[in-house]
Amino acid sequence: MRRLGRFAGFRQGLRGFWDLMQRLSNHTLHLAASGVELPAYDRAAARIGVVHFGPGAFHRAHQAWYFDEMLKAGGDFAVCAVAVRSSDVADALTPQDGLYVLAEREAEPRFRVIGAIKEVLTAPRDPARVLARLADPAVRIVTSTVTEKGYCLTPAGDLDLDHPDIRRDLEGGATPVSFPRWLAEGLAARRAARLAPFVVVSCDNLSDNGDRLRRAVVQFAEAKGDAELAGWIASEVRFPSTMVDSITPATDDELREKVMGVLGLEDAWPIQRERFVQWVVEDELGDCSGAFAAAGVTLTHDVAAFEKAKLRLLNGPHSTLAYAGLKLGHETVAEAMQDDRLAGFVERMMRLDIAASLPPTPGLDVAGYIGAVMARFRNPAIAHKLAQIAWDGSQKLPFRVLEATAEALAAGRPVTRLAVPIAAWAHFVRGRAQAGESITDPMADTLLDIGRRMTGEPAADVAGLLALRAVFPRAVAEASAFRAAVEAAYAGLDADPAAVLSA
């Protein structure tokens, strides 16, 4: 019986060894199938120079890819990835030595093993190791993708002292909970050791994300009663603002199976994105600027101009495709772009209306950007659902469409095409409400109430929607030219969509 037990244990150990030999790692990398790009540098020799908070899909598809490029050029930009709460990333990537596959989903896909992440930590589980990394003299950059919620801000942009995480951190728990406290403690450790501060690079979709994060960290130090640290952070630490862009669909079993077939090894958490990738960073990186620029990062003193271009030329047309596309019976962006009426309309709106609202900016080729956006929308390998893009219209449309509309009205430019996404949104609200369906939107109850009262009569239906002051500024809602254009488009999308889209 004892022999049988030993044999069973041997078999179990052998099975575990076999499983490891089938999984992507430093030890199995040489078994990867040809045609997959492998790290073109010595991972063992690469020093960790970056700490990243929030190593979700977007970081691994975007910033980690850029750091992989920098490592190819010989820089010390290996990454220590820190999960603020969940251990899922560490559990998936630690057995793989941080390696994973990035699949570029295009008509002709590409697969690349990213080696930039050398260490994965979970903050609640490894607090001492996280703090040690932040205090490491070799670390020069701290990046983040913690989403807007991770900044713990009030609507006015100040640190929310009533946020549960901030309250816990101010009460003095041994382990930081919030992202602002992690940064404050890491910077305090460097200041105490007389080390230069690291540069904090926010990669979240927030306007002025660098300034917002600086304010949060400074105010946290002040709230802790350390005025000297707060002053040092305010005067000595650089928080460049950034803009990031690349469509990154979620990982699914289909991707895992595809990667397994191409790589010949198992990857617990591969990542996918489109081939287009953009990272615009305020030129406040110090001696790291050259490495970032060489890797393809755009350095500028006007990140806001690039943010505006993305909101208006990518996100605005995305919303237009969503609402108009759903009205015409389409399901995905790529499918909507196969409708020549809709694709042509979106391109004319971008080139004739939206481009006119963007100031000339060094490094920003507006015509080229429009061409790239159109190609991205047509990508058949990414099934971006219109119904998902249609979420949160009350929050998105003011920045994506209405700001450009207000500027066009003030300048005396036509708003006929800019009215179409608003009219299509009105149809979306009406259709969902009268079908008894839900709307994913912070103002869902209000919108559904408006939608239920719509009768199909353009003037009344449009007036009910334009009365929402939380969405429509008075100068836009009460402009006769805009109201007439929305009413005409609203009626036309029912009676003759082709005529509306030929504008």
Coordinates of C-alpha atoms in Angstrom, one line a residue:
M1 CA 0.0 0.0 0.0
R2 CA 2.9 2.4 0.8
R3 CA 4.4 1.6 -2.5
L4 CA 1.1 2.4 -4.3
G5 CA 1.0 5.7 -2.4
R6 CA 4.5 6.6 -3.4
F7 CA 3.7 5.7 -7.0
A8 CA 0.6 7.9 -7.0
G9 CA 2.6 10.7 -5.6
F10 CA 5.2 10.2 -8.3
R11 CA 2.6 10.2 -11.0
Q12 CA 1.0 13.4 -9.7
G13 CA 4.5 15.1 -9.5
L14 CA 5.2 13.9 -13.1
R15 CA 1.9 15.3 -14.3
G16 CA 2.7 18.6 -12.6
F17 CA 6.1 18.7 -14.3
W18 CA 4.5 17.8 -17.6
D19 CA 1.9 20.6 -17.2
L20 CA 4.8 23.1 -16.5
M21 CA 6.6 21.9 -19.6
Q22 CA 3.5 22.7 -21.7
R23 CA 3.2 26.2 -20.3
L24 CA 4.9 29.4 -21.4
S25 CA 7.8 30.4 -19.1
N26 CA 11.5 31.1 -19.2
H27 CA 12.2 27.4 -19.3
T28 CA 9.9 26.6 -22.2
L29 CA 10.4 29.7 -24.3
H30 CA 12.8 27.9 -26.6
L31 CA 9.9 25.5 -27.5
A32 CA 7.8 28.3 -28.9
A33 CA 6.7 27.7 -32.5
S34 CA 8.4 29.7 -35.3
G35 CA 6.5 32.7 -36.4
V36 CA 6.0 34.1 -32.9
E37 CA 8.2 37.0 -32.0
L38 CA 10.2 36.4 -28.9
P39 CA 11.9 38.9 -26.5
A40 CA 15.0 40.2 -28.4
Y41 CA 17.0 40.9 -25.3
D42 CA 18.5 39.1 -22.3
R43 CA 15.6 39.1 -19.8
A44 CA 17.9 37.8 -17.0
A45 CA 20.1 40.9 -17.4
A46 CA 17.3 43.4 -17.7
R47 CA 16.9 45.6 -14.5
I48 CA 13.6 46.6 -13.2
G49 CA 13.3 50.4 -13.7
V50 CA 9.5 50.7 -13.8
V51 CA 6.8 50.0 -11.2
H52 CA 3.3 49.8 -12.7
F53 CA 0.1 49.8 -10.6
G54 CA -2.9 48.0 -12.2
P55 CA -1.5 45.4 -14.6
G56 CA -4.8 44.7 -16.4
A57 CA -5.3 44.0 -20.1
F58 CA -4.7 47.5 -21.2
H59 CA -1.4 47.9 -19.5
R60 CA -0.1 44.6 -20.9
A61 CA -1.3 45.5 -24.4
H62 CA -0.1 49.0 -24.3
Q63 CA 2.6 50.3 -21.9
A64 CA 4.3 46.9 -21.4
W65 CA 4.6 46.7 -25.2
Y66 CA 6.4 50.1 -25.2
F67 CA 8.7 49.0 -22.4
D68 CA 9.4 45.8 -24.3
E69 CA 10.5 48.1 -27.2
M70 CA 12.7 50.0 -24.8
L71 CA 14.3 46.8 -23.5
K72 CA 15.1 45.8 -27.1
A73 CA 17.0 49.0 -27.4
G74 CA 19.1 48.2 -24.3
G75 CA 17.4 50.3 -21.6
D76 CA 16.7 49.3 -18.0
F77 CA 12.9 49.4 -18.3
A78 CA 11.8 46.0 -17.0
V79 CA 8.5 46.2 -15.1
C80 CA 7.4 45.3 -11.6
A81 CA 3.7 45.0 -12.0
V82 CA 1.6 45.7 -8.8
A83 CA -2.0 44.6 -8.6
V84 CA -3.7 46.9 -6.1
R85 CA -6.2 44.4 -4.9
S86 CA -6.7 41.1 -6.8
S87 CA -4.1 38.4 -7.1
D88 CA -5.5 37.1 -10.4
V89 CA -2.7 38.6 -12.5
A90 CA 0.0 37.3 -10.2
D91 CA -1.5 33.9 -10.1
A92 CA -1.6 33.7 -13.9
L93 CA 1.7 35.3 -14.7
T94 CA 4.1 34.3 -11.9
P95 CA 4.3 30.6 -13.1
Q96 CA 5.0 32.1 -16.5
D97 CA 7.9 34.3 -15.2
G98 CA 5.8 37.3 -16.3
L99 CA 5.7 36.2 -20.0
Y100 CA 2.5 36.3 -22.0
V101 CA 1.5 36.6 -25.7
L102 CA 0.2 39.8 -27.2
A103 CA -2.0 39.1 -30.3
E104 CA -2.5 41.9 -32.7
R105 CA -5.9 41.2 -34.2
E106 CA -5.9 42.3 -37.8
A107 CA -6.7 40.6 -41.1
E108 CA -3.1 39.4 -40.9
P109 CA -2.5 38.9 -37.2
R110 CA 0.8 39.0 -35.4
F111 CA 1.8 37.2 -32.2
R112 CA 4.5 38.4 -29.8
V113 CA 5.7 37.2 -26.5
I114 CA 6.1 40.2 -24.2
G115 CA 8.9 39.9 -21.7
A116 CA 8.9 43.4 -20.1
I117 CA 7.1 42.2 -16.9
K118 CA 9.7 40.5 -14.7
E119 CA 7.9 40.6 -11.4
V120 CA 4.2 40.6 -10.4
L121 CA 3.2 41.6 -6.9
T122 CA -0.2 41.9 -5.2
A123 CA -0.1 44.9 -2.9
P124 CA -2.2 43.5 0.1
R125 CA -0.1 40.3 0.0
D126 CA 3.3 41.8 -0.7
P127 CA 3.3 45.3 0.9
A128 CA 7.0 45.3 2.0
R129 CA 8.2 44.2 -1.4
V130 CA 6.1 46.8 -3.2
L131 CA 7.4 49.6 -0.9
A132 CA 11.0 48.3 -1.5
R133 CA 10.5 48.5 -5.2
L134 CA 9.2 52.1 -4.9
A135 CA 12.3 53.0 -2.9
D136 CA 14.7 51.2 -5.2
P137 CA 17.2 53.7 -6.8
A138 CA 17.0 51.8 -10.1
V139 CA 13.2 52.6 -10.4
R140 CA 12.8 55.8 -12.3
I141 CA 9.2 55.5 -13.6
V142 CA 5.9 54.6 -11.9
T143 CA 3.0 54.2 -14.3
S144 CA -0.6 53.4 -13.5
T145 CA -3.8 52.1 -15.0
V146 CA -6.0 52.0 -11.9
T147 CA -9.1 53.6 -13.7
E148 CA -10.7 56.8 -12.6
K149 CA -12.0 55.3 -9.4
G150 CA -8.4 54.5 -8.2
Y151 CA -7.6 58.2 -7.8
C152 CA -10.3 58.6 -5.1
L153 CA -11.3 62.1 -6.3
T154 CA -14.3 64.3 -5.7
P155 CA -16.3 65.6 -8.7
A156 CA -14.3 68.8 -8.2
G157 CA -11.0 67.0 -8.6
D158 CA -9.8 67.1 -5.0
L159 CA -8.9 64.0 -2.9
D160 CA -12.1 62.6 -1.5
L161 CA -11.4 62.5 2.3
D162 CA -14.7 60.6 2.8
H163 CA -13.7 57.8 0.4
P164 CA -13.6 54.5 2.4
D165 CA -10.0 53.7 1.2
I166 CA -8.7 57.2 2.0
R167 CA -10.4 57.1 5.4
R168 CA -8.7 53.8 6.2
D169 CA -5.4 55.1 5.0
L170 CA -5.6 58.3 7.1
E171 CA -6.5 56.2 10.2
G172 CA -3.0 54.7 9.9
G173 CA -3.3 51.1 8.9
A174 CA 0.1 49.4 8.4
T175 CA -0.6 48.5 4.7
P176 CA -1.7 51.2 2.2
V177 CA -5.1 50.6 0.6
S178 CA -5.4 53.5 -1.8
F179 CA -3.2 54.3 -4.8
P180 CA -2.5 57.9 -3.6
R181 CA -1.1 56.5 -0.3
W182 CA 1.2 54.0 -2.1
L183 CA 2.7 56.9 -4.1
A184 CA 3.0 59.1 -1.0
E185 CA 4.7 56.4 1.0
G186 CA 7.0 55.5 -1.8
L187 CA 8.0 59.1 -2.3
A188 CA 8.5 59.6 1.4
A189 CA 10.9 56.7 1.5
R190 CA 12.9 58.1 -1.3
R191 CA 13.0 61.5 0.2
A192 CA 14.2 60.0 3.5
A193 CA 16.9 58.1 1.7
R194 CA 17.9 61.3 -0.2
L195 CA 17.1 59.7 -3.5
A196 CA 15.7 61.5 -6.6
P197 CA 11.9 61.0 -6.9
F198 CA 10.5 58.7 -9.6
V199 CA 8.4 60.2 -12.4
V200 CA 4.7 59.3 -12.0
V201 CA 3.0 58.6 -15.4
S202 CA -0.7 58.2 -15.2
C203 CA -2.1 56.2 -18.1
D204 CA -5.8 56.5 -17.3
N205 CA -8.5 58.1 -19.5
L206 CA -8.8 61.3 -17.5
S207 CA -8.1 64.8 -18.9
D208 CA -5.2 66.4 -17.1
N209 CA -4.5 63.0 -15.5
G210 CA -1.0 64.1 -14.3
D211 CA -2.2 67.2 -12.6
R212 CA -5.2 65.4 -11.0
L213 CA -2.9 62.7 -9.6
R214 CA -0.4 65.2 -8.3
R215 CA -3.2 67.0 -6.5
A216 CA -4.4 63.7 -4.9
V217 CA -1.0 62.7 -3.7
V218 CA -0.1 66.2 -2.3
Q219 CA -3.5 66.4 -0.6
F220 CA -3.0 63.0 0.9
A221 CA 0.3 64.0 2.4
E222 CA -1.3 67.2 3.8
A223 CA -4.2 65.2 5.3
K224 CA -1.6 63.0 7.0
G225 CA -0.1 66.1 8.6
D226 CA 3.2 66.0 6.7
A227 CA 3.4 69.4 5.2
E228 CA 7.1 69.1 4.3
L229 CA 6.5 65.9 2.2
A230 CA 3.5 67.6 0.5
G231 CA 5.6 70.6 -0.4
W232 CA 8.5 68.4 -1.7
I233 CA 6.1 66.4 -3.8
A234 CA 4.5 69.5 -5.2
S235 CA 7.8 71.1 -6.1
E236 CA 10.1 68.1 -7.0
V237 CA 8.0 65.3 -8.4
R238 CA 7.0 65.3 -12.1
F239 CA 3.5 64.0 -13.0
P240 CA 3.3 64.3 -16.8
S241 CA -0.1 64.1 -18.3
T242 CA -0.7 61.5 -21.0
M243 CA -3.1 60.2 -23.6
V244 CA -3.3 56.5 -24.5
D245 CA -5.1 54.8 -27.3
S246 CA -5.5 51.2 -28.6
I247 CA -8.7 49.1 -28.8
T248 CA -8.2 46.1 -26.4
P249 CA -10.9 43.5 -26.4
A250 CA -11.2 41.2 -23.3
T251 CA -9.4 37.9 -23.3
D252 CA -11.7 34.9 -24.0
D253 CA -11.3 31.2 -24.5
E254 CA -11.2 31.6 -28.3
L255 CA -8.1 33.8 -27.9
R256 CA -6.5 31.3 -25.5
E257 CA -7.1 28.4 -28.0
K258 CA -5.8 30.5 -30.9
V259 CA -2.6 31.4 -28.9
M260 CA -2.1 27.8 -27.9
G261 CA -2.3 26.7 -31.5
V262 CA 0.1 29.4 -32.8
L263 CA 2.6 29.3 -29.9
G264 CA 2.5 25.6 -29.1
L265 CA 2.5 26.4 -25.4
E266 CA -0.3 27.3 -22.9
D267 CA -0.6 30.9 -21.9
A268 CA -3.0 31.4 -19.0
W269 CA -3.7 35.0 -19.8
P270 CA -2.8 36.2 -23.4
I271 CA -3.8 39.7 -24.4
Q272 CA -5.2 41.0 -27.7
R273 CA -5.5 44.5 -29.3
E274 CA -5.6 46.1 -32.6
R275 CA -2.3 46.9 -34.3
F276 CA -2.7 50.7 -33.8
V277 CA -1.2 51.9 -30.6
Q278 CA -0.6 55.5 -29.4
W279 CA 1.0 56.9 -26.3
V280 CA 1.2 60.7 -26.0
V281 CA 3.2 61.9 -22.9
E282 CA 3.9 65.4 -21.7
D283 CA 7.6 66.1 -22.2
E284 CA 8.5 65.9 -18.4
L285 CA 10.3 62.6 -18.3
G286 CA 13.8 63.9 -17.7
D287 CA 16.6 61.6 -18.8
C288 CA 14.0 58.9 -19.8
S289 CA 12.7 61.1 -22.7
G290 CA 15.1 59.7 -25.3
A291 CA 14.2 56.1 -24.6
F292 CA 10.4 56.8 -24.7
A293 CA 10.7 58.8 -28.0
A294 CA 12.8 56.0 -29.6
A295 CA 10.1 53.5 -28.7
G296 CA 7.5 55.5 -30.6
V297 CA 6.0 57.5 -27.7
T298 CA 4.9 61.0 -28.8
L299 CA 6.4 63.7 -26.5
T300 CA 4.6 67.0 -26.5
H301 CA 3.9 70.1 -24.4
D302 CA 0.2 70.0 -25.4
V303 CA -1.3 66.6 -24.4
A304 CA -4.7 68.3 -24.3
A305 CA -4.7 68.9 -28.1
F306 CA -4.2 65.1 -28.6
E307 CA -6.9 64.3 -26.1
K308 CA -9.3 66.6 -27.9
A309 CA -8.4 65.0 -31.2
K310 CA -9.1 61.5 -29.8
L311 CA -12.4 62.5 -28.2
R312 CA -13.7 64.2 -31.3
L313 CA -12.2 62.2 -34.1
L314 CA -12.3 58.7 -32.6
N315 CA -14.8 58.6 -29.8
G316 CA -17.3 61.0 -31.4
P317 CA -17.6 59.0 -34.6
H318 CA -17.6 55.8 -32.5
S319 CA -20.8 57.1 -30.8
T320 CA -22.2 58.1 -34.2
L321 CA -21.6 54.6 -35.6
A322 CA -23.2 53.1 -32.5
Y323 CA -26.5 55.0 -32.5
A324 CA -27.0 55.4 -36.2
G325 CA -25.7 51.9 -36.8
L326 CA -28.1 50.3 -34.3
K327 CA -31.0 52.3 -36.0
L328 CA -30.0 50.8 -39.3
G329 CA -29.8 47.3 -37.9
H330 CA -26.0 46.8 -37.6
E331 CA -24.4 45.0 -34.6
T332 CA -20.6 45.8 -34.7
V333 CA -18.4 48.7 -35.8
A334 CA -16.9 46.7 -38.7
E335 CA -20.3 45.7 -39.9
A336 CA -21.5 49.3 -39.7
M337 CA -18.5 50.4 -41.7
Q338 CA -19.5 48.0 -44.5
D339 CA -22.6 50.2 -45.0
D340 CA -21.2 52.8 -47.5
R341 CA -23.8 55.3 -46.5
L342 CA -22.8 55.3 -42.9
A343 CA -19.0 55.1 -43.5
G344 CA -19.1 57.9 -46.0
F345 CA -21.2 60.1 -43.6
V346 CA -18.8 59.5 -40.7
E347 CA -15.8 60.4 -42.8
R348 CA -17.4 63.6 -44.1
M349 CA -18.3 64.6 -40.5
M350 CA -14.7 64.1 -39.4
R351 CA -13.1 65.9 -42.3
L352 CA -15.5 68.7 -42.9
D353 CA -16.9 69.4 -39.4
I354 CA -14.7 68.0 -36.6
A355 CA -11.3 68.7 -38.1
A356 CA -12.3 72.4 -38.3
S357 CA -12.6 72.5 -34.5
L358 CA -9.0 71.3 -33.8
P359 CA -6.2 73.8 -33.6
P360 CA -2.9 73.1 -35.5
T361 CA -0.7 71.1 -33.1
P362 CA 3.0 70.1 -33.7
G363 CA 3.1 66.3 -34.2
L364 CA -0.6 65.9 -34.8
D365 CA -1.4 65.1 -38.4
V366 CA -5.2 65.5 -38.4
A367 CA -5.8 64.2 -42.0
G368 CA -3.5 61.2 -41.3
Y369 CA -5.2 60.5 -38.0
I370 CA -8.6 60.5 -39.7
G371 CA -7.4 58.0 -42.2
A372 CA -6.0 55.8 -39.4
V373 CA -9.3 55.9 -37.5
M374 CA -11.3 54.9 -40.6
A375 CA -9.0 51.9 -41.1
R376 CA -9.3 50.9 -37.4
F377 CA -13.1 51.0 -37.6
R378 CA -13.0 48.7 -40.6
N379 CA -10.8 46.1 -38.9
P380 CA -12.7 42.8 -39.4
A381 CA -10.8 40.9 -36.7
I382 CA -12.2 43.0 -33.8
A383 CA -15.9 42.6 -33.1
H384 CA -16.6 45.8 -31.2
K385 CA -20.3 45.7 -30.3
L386 CA -22.3 48.9 -31.1
A387 CA -24.6 48.2 -28.1
Q388 CA -21.6 48.4 -25.8
I389 CA -20.3 51.7 -27.4
A390 CA -23.8 53.1 -26.9
W391 CA -23.5 52.8 -23.1
D392 CA -23.4 56.1 -21.0
G393 CA -24.4 58.4 -23.8
S394 CA -25.4 61.2 -21.4
Q395 CA -21.8 61.2 -20.1
K396 CA -20.0 60.7 -23.4
L397 CA -21.8 62.9 -25.9
P398 CA -21.1 66.3 -24.2
F399 CA -17.3 65.7 -24.7
R400 CA -17.4 63.7 -27.9
V401 CA -19.9 65.7 -30.0
L402 CA -21.4 68.7 -28.2
E403 CA -18.3 70.6 -27.4
A404 CA -17.4 70.6 -31.2
T405 CA -21.0 71.6 -31.9
A406 CA -20.9 74.6 -29.5
E407 CA -17.7 75.8 -31.2
A408 CA -19.2 75.4 -34.7
L409 CA -22.3 77.4 -33.6
A410 CA -20.1 80.1 -32.2
A411 CA -18.0 80.3 -35.4
G412 CA -21.0 80.3 -37.7
R413 CA -20.2 76.9 -39.2
P414 CA -22.9 74.4 -40.2
V415 CA -24.1 71.8 -37.7
T416 CA -26.2 69.6 -40.0
R417 CA -23.9 66.6 -39.7
L418 CA -23.1 67.1 -36.0
A419 CA -26.8 66.9 -35.3
V420 CA -27.1 63.4 -36.6
P421 CA -25.5 61.5 -33.7
I422 CA -27.9 63.4 -31.3
A423 CA -30.9 62.5 -33.4
A424 CA -29.8 58.9 -33.5
W425 CA -29.3 58.9 -29.8
A426 CA -32.9 60.2 -29.4
H427 CA -34.1 57.2 -31.5
F428 CA -32.0 54.9 -29.3
V429 CA -33.6 56.2 -26.2
R430 CA -37.1 56.1 -27.6
G431 CA -36.6 52.5 -29.0
R432 CA -35.2 51.1 -25.7
A433 CA -37.9 52.8 -23.6
Q434 CA -40.8 51.8 -25.7
A435 CA -39.6 48.2 -26.0
G436 CA -39.3 47.9 -22.2
E437 CA -35.6 47.5 -22.4
S438 CA -32.9 48.9 -20.1
I439 CA -30.3 51.6 -20.8
T440 CA -26.8 51.5 -19.4
D441 CA -26.4 55.1 -18.3
P442 CA -26.1 57.0 -15.0
M443 CA -29.2 58.9 -16.2
A444 CA -31.1 55.8 -17.2
D445 CA -34.3 56.4 -15.3
T446 CA -34.6 60.0 -16.7
L447 CA -33.9 58.9 -20.2
L448 CA -36.3 56.0 -20.1
D449 CA -39.0 58.4 -18.8
I450 CA -38.3 60.8 -21.7
G451 CA -38.3 57.9 -24.1
R452 CA -41.7 56.5 -23.0
R453 CA -43.2 60.0 -23.6
M454 CA -41.9 60.2 -27.2
T455 CA -44.5 59.9 -29.9
G456 CA -42.5 60.2 -33.1
E457 CA -43.3 63.8 -33.5
P458 CA -39.9 65.5 -34.1
A459 CA -40.3 68.8 -32.4
A460 CA -41.8 67.4 -29.2
D461 CA -39.5 64.4 -29.0
V462 CA -36.3 66.5 -29.6
A463 CA -37.4 69.2 -27.2
G464 CA -37.8 66.7 -24.4
L465 CA -34.2 65.5 -24.8
L466 CA -32.6 68.9 -25.4
A467 CA -34.2 70.0 -22.1
L468 CA -31.6 67.9 -20.2
R469 CA -29.2 70.6 -18.9
A470 CA -26.9 68.0 -17.5
V471 CA -26.2 67.0 -21.1
F472 CA -27.0 69.9 -23.4
P473 CA -25.6 73.4 -22.6
R474 CA -28.2 76.1 -23.0
A475 CA -26.2 77.8 -25.8
V476 CA -26.4 74.6 -27.8
A477 CA -29.9 73.4 -26.9
E478 CA -31.5 76.8 -27.6
A479 CA -29.7 77.4 -30.8
S480 CA -32.4 77.4 -33.5
A481 CA -30.0 76.1 -36.2
F482 CA -29.0 73.1 -34.1
R483 CA -32.6 72.3 -32.9
A484 CA -33.8 72.4 -36.5
A485 CA -31.0 70.2 -37.6
V486 CA -31.7 67.6 -34.9
E487 CA -35.4 67.6 -35.7
A488 CA -34.8 67.1 -39.4
A489 CA -32.3 64.3 -38.8
Y490 CA -34.7 62.7 -36.3
A491 CA -37.5 62.7 -38.8
G492 CA -35.2 61.6 -41.7
L493 CA -33.8 58.6 -39.8
D494 CA -37.4 57.2 -39.8
A495 CA -38.5 58.3 -43.2
D496 CA -35.3 58.3 -45.4
P497 CA -32.1 57.4 -43.7
A498 CA -30.1 57.5 -47.0
A499 CA -31.0 61.2 -47.4
V500 CA -29.8 62.0 -43.8
L501 CA -26.5 60.2 -44.3
S502 CA -25.9 61.9 -47.7
A503 CA -25.5 65.2 -45.9

